[in-house]
Coordinates of C-alpha atoms in Angstrom, one line a residue:
M246 CA -37.1 -32.2 22.1
G247 CA -40.7 -33.2 22.8
N248 CA -39.7 -31.3 26.3
V249 CA -38.8 -28.3 24.3
T250 CA -41.9 -28.3 22.4
D251 CA -44.7 -28.8 25.6
Y252 CA -42.6 -25.9 27.4
V253 CA -43.5 -23.4 24.1
L254 CA -47.3 -24.5 23.8
E255 CA -47.7 -24.6 27.7
E256 CA -46.7 -21.1 27.9
L257 CA -49.2 -20.8 24.6
R258 CA -52.2 -22.4 27.2
L259 CA -50.7 -20.5 30.0
F260 CA -51.1 -16.9 28.3
R261 CA -54.5 -17.5 27.0
T262 CA -55.8 -18.6 30.0
G263 CA -54.5 -15.6 31.8
L264 CA -55.8 -13.4 29.7
G265 CA -58.7 -15.2 31.0
L266 CA -60.3 -15.9 27.5
S267 CA -61.3 -19.2 25.9
Q268 CA -60.2 -20.8 22.8
D269 CA -63.4 -19.2 20.1
D270 CA -62.6 -15.6 22.0
F271 CA -58.8 -16.0 21.4
G272 CA -58.8 -17.0 18.4
R273 CA -61.3 -14.3 17.5
G274 CA -58.7 -11.5 18.8
I275 CA -56.4 -13.5 16.5
G276 CA -58.0 -14.4 12.8
Y277 CA -57.9 -18.1 14.1
S278 CA -60.9 -20.2 14.7
G279 CA -61.2 -21.5 17.8
S280 CA -60.4 -25.4 16.7
H281 CA -57.2 -24.3 15.4
V282 CA -56.5 -23.0 18.4
S283 CA -57.5 -25.9 20.5
S284 CA -54.9 -27.8 18.0
V285 CA -51.5 -26.0 18.9
E286 CA -52.4 -26.1 21.8
T287 CA -52.7 -29.7 22.0
G288 CA -49.6 -30.0 19.4
G289 CA -51.6 -31.6 17.3
R290 CA -51.5 -28.4 15.0
A291 CA -47.5 -26.6 14.9
P292 CA -47.8 -22.9 15.8
T293 CA -47.2 -21.0 12.8
K294 CA -44.7 -17.8 12.3
E295 CA -48.1 -16.3 10.7
Y296 CA -49.9 -17.4 14.0
M297 CA -47.1 -16.1 16.2
R298 CA -47.1 -13.1 14.6
A299 CA -50.5 -12.5 15.6
I300 CA -50.5 -13.3 18.8
D301 CA -48.0 -10.9 19.0
A302 CA -49.1 -8.6 16.8
H303 CA -52.4 -8.3 18.6
H304 CA -51.6 -8.3 22.3
P305 CA -48.1 -6.7 24.0
T306 CA -45.9 -9.3 24.1
A307 CA -42.4 -7.5 23.1
E308 CA -42.2 -10.4 20.2
R309 CA -42.1 -13.4 23.1
F310 CA -44.0 -15.6 21.1
Q311 CA -42.1 -15.0 17.5
R312 CA -38.7 -15.2 19.3
M313 CA -39.8 -19.1 20.8
L314 CA -40.8 -20.4 17.8
E315 CA -37.4 -18.9 16.2
R316 CA -35.5 -20.4 19.2
L317 CA -37.8 -23.5 18.8
A318 CA -36.7 -23.6 15.1
R319 CA -33.3 -23.7 15.6
L320 CA -33.7 -26.6 18.4
D321 CA -35.7 -28.4 15.8
A322 CA -32.8 -28.0 13.4
E323 CA -30.0 -29.5 16.0
P324 CA -30.5 -34.1 16.5
A325 CA -31.3 -34.4 20.5
W326 CA -27.0 -36.2 21.1
L327 CA -26.0 -32.7 19.6
R328 CA -28.1 -30.8 22.1
E329 CA -26.7 -32.6 24.8
W330 CA -23.1 -32.4 24.0
I331 CA -23.7 -28.7 23.7
E332 CA -24.7 -28.5 27.4
F333 CA -20.8 -30.2 27.8
E334 CA -19.1 -28.3 25.5
R335 CA -20.5 -25.3 27.3
E336 CA -19.4 -26.4 30.5
A337 CA -16.0 -27.8 29.7
T338 CA -12.5 -26.4 30.9
T339 CA -10.7 -28.6 27.7
L340 CA -11.6 -30.1 24.4
R341 CA -9.6 -32.4 23.2
W342 CA -10.9 -31.9 19.3
F343 CA -9.9 -34.5 16.1
E344 CA -11.1 -33.7 12.5
L345 CA -10.1 -36.0 10.3
A346 CA -12.8 -34.1 6.7
Y347 CA -13.0 -30.9 8.2
V348 CA -12.0 -27.7 10.1
P349 CA -14.2 -27.8 14.1
G350 CA -17.3 -26.3 14.3
L351 CA -16.0 -24.4 16.8
L352 CA -13.2 -22.4 14.8
Q353 CA -15.2 -22.3 11.2
T354 CA -16.1 -19.4 9.3
E355 CA -19.6 -18.8 8.3
R356 CA -18.4 -19.7 4.8
Y357 CA -16.9 -22.7 5.2
A358 CA -19.8 -23.5 7.7
R359 CA -22.0 -22.9 5.3
A360 CA -20.2 -25.1 2.2
T361 CA -19.9 -28.3 4.8
L362 CA -23.8 -28.5 4.5
A363 CA -23.9 -28.2 0.7
G364 CA -25.2 -31.1 -1.8
G365 CA -29.2 -31.0 -1.1
R366 CA -29.6 -32.9 2.5
F367 CA -30.4 -30.0 4.1
D368 CA -32.6 -26.4 2.6
A369 CA -31.9 -23.2 2.9
E370 CA -33.6 -23.0 5.9
D371 CA -32.0 -25.4 7.6
V372 CA -28.7 -24.2 6.2
D373 CA -29.1 -21.0 8.2
R374 CA -30.4 -22.3 11.3
I375 CA -27.7 -24.8 12.0
V376 CA -25.0 -22.1 11.0
A377 CA -27.0 -19.7 13.2
S378 CA -26.4 -22.6 15.6
R379 CA -22.8 -23.3 14.9
L380 CA -21.4 -19.8 15.1
E381 CA -23.4 -19.1 18.5
R382 CA -21.3 -22.1 20.0
Q383 CA -18.0 -20.4 19.4
A384 CA -19.1 -17.9 22.3
I385 CA -17.9 -19.9 24.2
L386 CA -14.0 -19.5 23.2
Q387 CA -14.9 -15.7 24.0
R388 CA -15.9 -15.9 27.5
S389 CA -13.4 -14.3 29.7
R390 CA -13.0 -17.9 31.4
P391 CA -13.0 -19.7 28.2
P392 CA -12.2 -23.9 27.7
Q393 CA -8.7 -24.8 26.6
L394 CA -9.6 -26.0 23.1
I395 CA -7.0 -28.5 21.4
A396 CA -7.6 -29.3 17.7
V397 CA -5.8 -31.3 16.0
L398 CA -6.8 -31.6 12.3
D399 CA -5.5 -33.9 9.4
E400 CA -3.4 -32.2 6.3
A401 CA -6.3 -33.0 4.3
V402 CA -8.6 -31.1 6.4
L403 CA -6.9 -27.7 4.6
R404 CA -6.2 -28.9 1.1
R405 CA -9.5 -30.0 0.6
P406 CA -11.0 -27.7 -2.1
V407 CA -14.6 -26.1 -1.7
L408 CA -15.0 -26.1 -5.7
D409 CA -17.5 -22.4 -7.0
Q410 CA -16.1 -20.6 -3.5
P411 CA -13.2 -18.6 -4.6
G412 CA -11.0 -17.4 -1.5
L413 CA -13.3 -19.6 1.1
M414 CA -9.9 -21.4 1.8
V415 CA -8.0 -19.1 2.2
E416 CA -10.4 -17.7 4.6
Q417 CA -10.8 -20.0 6.6
C418 CA -6.7 -21.1 7.2
E419 CA -5.9 -17.6 7.6
H420 CA -9.0 -17.8 10.1
L421 CA -7.2 -20.5 12.5
V422 CA -4.0 -18.5 12.0
Q423 CA -5.9 -16.2 13.4
L424 CA -7.8 -18.1 16.5
A425 CA -4.3 -19.9 17.1
T426 CA -3.1 -16.5 18.1
A427 CA -5.2 -17.0 21.8
E428 CA -3.1 -19.0 24.5
H429 CA -6.6 -21.0 25.1
I430 CA -6.7 -22.1 21.5
Q431 CA -3.9 -24.7 19.9
V432 CA -4.2 -26.2 16.7
H433 CA -1.8 -29.0 15.4
I434 CA -2.1 -30.3 12.1
V435 CA -1.1 -34.0 11.1
P436 CA 1.1 -33.3 8.3
V437 CA 0.2 -35.9 5.1
D438 CA 3.6 -37.8 5.6
A439 CA 2.8 -39.2 8.5
G440 CA 1.3 -41.8 6.5
M441 CA -1.0 -44.1 8.0
Y442 CA -2.1 -43.3 11.3
L443 CA -4.6 -44.8 14.3
G444 CA -6.7 -41.3 13.7
L445 CA -8.1 -42.2 10.1
A446 CA -9.9 -44.8 11.8
G447 CA -12.5 -41.3 12.3
Q448 CA -13.1 -38.4 13.9
F449 CA -14.2 -37.6 18.1
I450 CA -13.9 -35.1 20.9
I451 CA -12.8 -35.5 24.7
A452 CA -14.6 -32.6 27.3
E453 CA -13.4 -32.4 30.6
M454 CA -15.4 -31.5 33.1
P455 CA -15.0 -28.7 36.2
D456 CA -15.0 -31.9 38.2
G457 CA -12.5 -34.1 36.5
E458 CA -15.2 -36.4 34.6
R459 CA -14.6 -36.8 30.8
V460 CA -17.2 -37.5 28.4
A461 CA -16.4 -38.0 24.7
H462 CA -18.4 -38.1 21.2
A463 CA -17.8 -39.9 18.1
D464 CA -19.9 -39.8 15.0
N465 CA -20.2 -41.2 11.3
Q466 CA -22.6 -40.1 9.0
L467 CA -25.6 -41.9 10.4
T468 CA -25.3 -41.3 14.1
A469 CA -23.1 -39.8 16.4
Q470 CA -21.8 -42.1 19.7
F471 CA -22.3 -39.9 23.2
V472 CA -19.4 -42.4 25.2
D473 CA -19.3 -41.9 29.5
A474 CA -18.6 -44.8 30.3
P475 CA -14.9 -45.0 31.5
T476 CA -13.2 -47.1 30.1
E477 CA -14.2 -45.7 26.8
V478 CA -13.6 -42.0 26.8
A479 CA -10.3 -44.2 28.4
K480 CA -9.7 -46.3 25.1
L481 CA -10.0 -42.5 23.1
A482 CA -7.6 -41.0 25.7
K483 CA -5.0 -43.4 24.7
T484 CA -6.3 -43.0 21.1
W485 CA -5.9 -39.1 21.4
E486 CA -2.4 -39.2 22.7
I487 CA -1.1 -41.3 19.4
V488 CA -3.2 -39.0 16.9
R489 CA -1.8 -36.5 19.3
N490 CA 1.8 -37.4 18.8
E491 CA 1.4 -38.2 15.0
A492 CA 0.5 -33.9 14.5
L493 CA 2.9 -31.1 13.9
P494 CA 4.4 -28.4 17.1
R495 CA 2.1 -25.7 17.5
R496 CA 4.6 -23.3 15.8
Q497 CA 4.8 -26.1 12.7
S498 CA 1.5 -26.2 12.3
T499 CA 0.7 -22.5 12.2
E500 CA 3.5 -22.0 9.3
L501 CA 1.9 -25.1 7.4
I502 CA -1.3 -23.0 7.6
K503 CA -0.3 -20.5 6.3
E504 CA 2.0 -22.3 3.4
V505 CA -1.4 -23.9 2.4
A506 CA -3.0 -20.4 2.4
K507 CA -0.6 -19.2 -0.2
S508 CA -1.1 -22.6 -2.0
W509 CA -4.6 -21.6 -2.7
T510 CA -4.0 -17.6 -3.8
C511 CA -2.4 -19.7 -6.3

């Protein structure tokens, strides 16, 4: 994140010096002191919305610096491991995704995504940023050459209620059914009668890259583990095959999702 912040601050410095203005003169034009400008440019003071808006209002920037700040804020809402993973996600040809607790982020509706962030861990502004980022990631599934996404979900994911959100799970289940009609998206469900199985140890994703390399990640409440060592990825790949064999075939999984959706309307 430091590199991104440094880039924004460097752009601010280059913009000012490109105008041939001292920090005092630049600050005077936008209604700030020269010491304030200096503090922002050296990282001592964060560039606020008001500061960026003042620059864009006084100079013909086409709101460039406000857009930079919005992008910076979005990145701030994403931990470093996630930003790194998103790059692999964008380049992957195949994503094998097992979820024990939630619908995979690439398949979530906006309401469901917001519900996963409830509980007080994030403030309203952070929730907006994270949800926007999550929905933006889904664009890879709409590309002309999208990755093959094979998602395996525990049935409990579909049956877990979201309190005080009537209709949310119906909407999410119907969304899954619709997405699963696409050739490049497969959704499989591990039924509750599968009993104890290896997937109960936790969620993970395996991404296969264009050159055949595989990378993966698994996470928990506190940390996410990025995995690229071939032997470790191979272990996860073996687990994937075992978990995938516990899941229902594609058509049966879709019928189960439809059945669960109907149960939420009763």
